[in-house]
């Protein structure tokens, strides 16, 4: 009765998590292929998990946390689970905006539920960088790539940005204009 008085759509709250996620995705079609693949992976994960068939108005925060734990137990990486959680949080936010539910069950920090076991990228130490450049400078094969490697190390450019560089390079003022990148 309180839901009806507050304008909560009790019928809309009966849609499943999979249906909600599909509805959210249908509102943004102009996406890249990789994004579409990611959406398909999450949809498949939801279809293969009890959460996917649950009515959205029955999903509590504890259910969302249990889902994250199950995903981890199935072998999904922490960052993948975090990305999926972010997508589901956005979907449930839409359901709140549409007055289908009151609270977002995905409104929690994943690190409170799972340990972040992400291995962080190891960068070169200044000594390693110096040794690499010294080797390249003297080597007859790799010396031709010396300038390119220096540019990559000094700027932090992604390789696709580096390959897309044009004549917009101001070496005197050390300014690069990155206006595009090469894609597959």
Coordinates of C-alpha atoms in Angstrom, one line a residue, residues 43-142:
X43 CA 23.9 -11.0 -20.0
X44 CA 25.1 -14.6 -20.3
X45 CA 26.5 -14.5 -16.8
X46 CA 23.1 -13.2 -15.5
X47 CA 21.2 -15.9 -17.4
X48 CA 23.5 -18.5 -15.7
X49 CA 23.0 -17.1 -12.2
X50 CA 19.9 -17.2 -10.0
X51 CA 20.1 -13.4 -9.7
X52 CA 19.2 -12.9 -13.4
X53 CA 15.7 -14.4 -13.1
X54 CA 14.9 -12.6 -9.9
X55 CA 12.2 -9.9 -9.9
X56 CA 14.1 -6.6 -9.4
X57 CA 11.8 -5.6 -6.4
X58 CA 13.0 -8.7 -4.5
X59 CA 16.8 -8.1 -4.9
X60 CA 18.4 -6.8 -1.7
X61 CA 21.9 -5.6 -1.2
X62 CA 22.8 -8.9 0.4
X63 CA 21.7 -10.6 -2.8
X64 CA 23.9 -8.4 -4.8
X65 CA 26.9 -9.1 -2.5
X66 CA 26.2 -12.8 -2.7
X67 CA 26.2 -12.5 -6.5
X68 CA 29.6 -10.8 -6.4
X69 CA 30.9 -13.7 -4.3
X70 CA 29.5 -16.3 -6.7
X71 CA 31.1 -14.5 -9.6
X72 CA 34.4 -14.6 -7.9
X73 CA 34.0 -18.3 -7.0
X74 CA 33.3 -19.0 -10.7
X75 CA 36.7 -17.5 -11.6
X76 CA 35.7 -14.0 -12.7
X77 CA 38.4 -11.4 -12.1
X78 CA 37.9 -8.6 -9.6
X79 CA 37.9 -5.9 -12.2
X80 CA 35.4 -7.8 -14.4
X81 CA 33.0 -8.2 -11.4
X82 CA 33.5 -4.5 -10.6
X83 CA 32.6 -3.5 -14.2
X84 CA 29.6 -5.8 -14.2
X85 CA 28.5 -4.4 -10.8
X86 CA 28.8 -0.9 -12.2
X87 CA 26.5 -1.8 -15.2
X88 CA 24.0 -3.4 -12.9
X89 CA 24.1 -0.4 -10.6
X90 CA 23.3 1.8 -13.5
X91 CA 20.4 -0.5 -14.5
X92 CA 18.9 -0.4 -11.0
X93 CA 19.4 3.3 -10.9
X94 CA 17.2 3.5 -14.0
X95 CA 14.6 1.4 -12.3
X96 CA 14.6 3.8 -9.4
X97 CA 14.1 6.7 -11.8
X98 CA 11.2 4.8 -13.4
X99 CA 9.7 4.4 -9.9
X100 CA 9.9 0.6 -10.1
X101 CA 12.0 0.2 -6.9
X102 CA 13.1 2.4 -4.0
X103 CA 16.7 1.4 -3.4
X104 CA 19.7 0.3 -5.4
X105 CA 21.0 -3.1 -4.2
X106 CA 24.3 -2.5 -6.0
X107 CA 25.1 0.6 -4.0
X108 CA 28.1 -0.8 -2.1
X109 CA 31.9 -0.9 -2.4
X110 CA 33.0 -4.2 -4.0
X111 CA 36.2 -4.0 -1.9
X112 CA 34.1 -4.5 1.2
X113 CA 32.9 -7.8 -0.2
X114 CA 35.9 -9.1 -2.2
X115 CA 39.6 -8.7 -1.9
X116 CA 41.0 -6.7 -4.8
X117 CA 43.5 -9.2 -6.1
X118 CA 44.3 -7.2 -9.3
X119 CA 48.0 -7.4 -10.2
X120 CA 49.1 -3.8 -10.9
X121 CA 51.3 -3.1 -13.9
X122 CA 55.0 -3.0 -13.1
X123 CA 56.7 0.0 -14.6
X124 CA 60.4 0.3 -15.3
X125 CA 62.5 1.7 -12.6
X126 CA 64.8 4.7 -13.7
X127 CA 67.7 2.3 -13.6
X128 CA 65.9 -0.3 -15.9
X129 CA 64.9 2.5 -18.3
X130 CA 68.5 3.8 -18.4
X131 CA 69.8 0.3 -19.1
X132 CA 67.2 -0.4 -21.8
X133 CA 68.0 2.9 -23.6
X134 CA 71.8 2.3 -23.3
X135 CA 71.4 -1.2 -24.8
X136 CA 69.2 0.1 -27.7
X137 CA 71.5 3.0 -28.5
X138 CA 74.4 0.6 -29.0
X139 CA 72.6 -2.3 -30.6
X140 CA 72.7 -2.4 -34.4
X141 CA 69.2 -3.8 -34.7
X142 CA 67.3 -1.9 -32.0

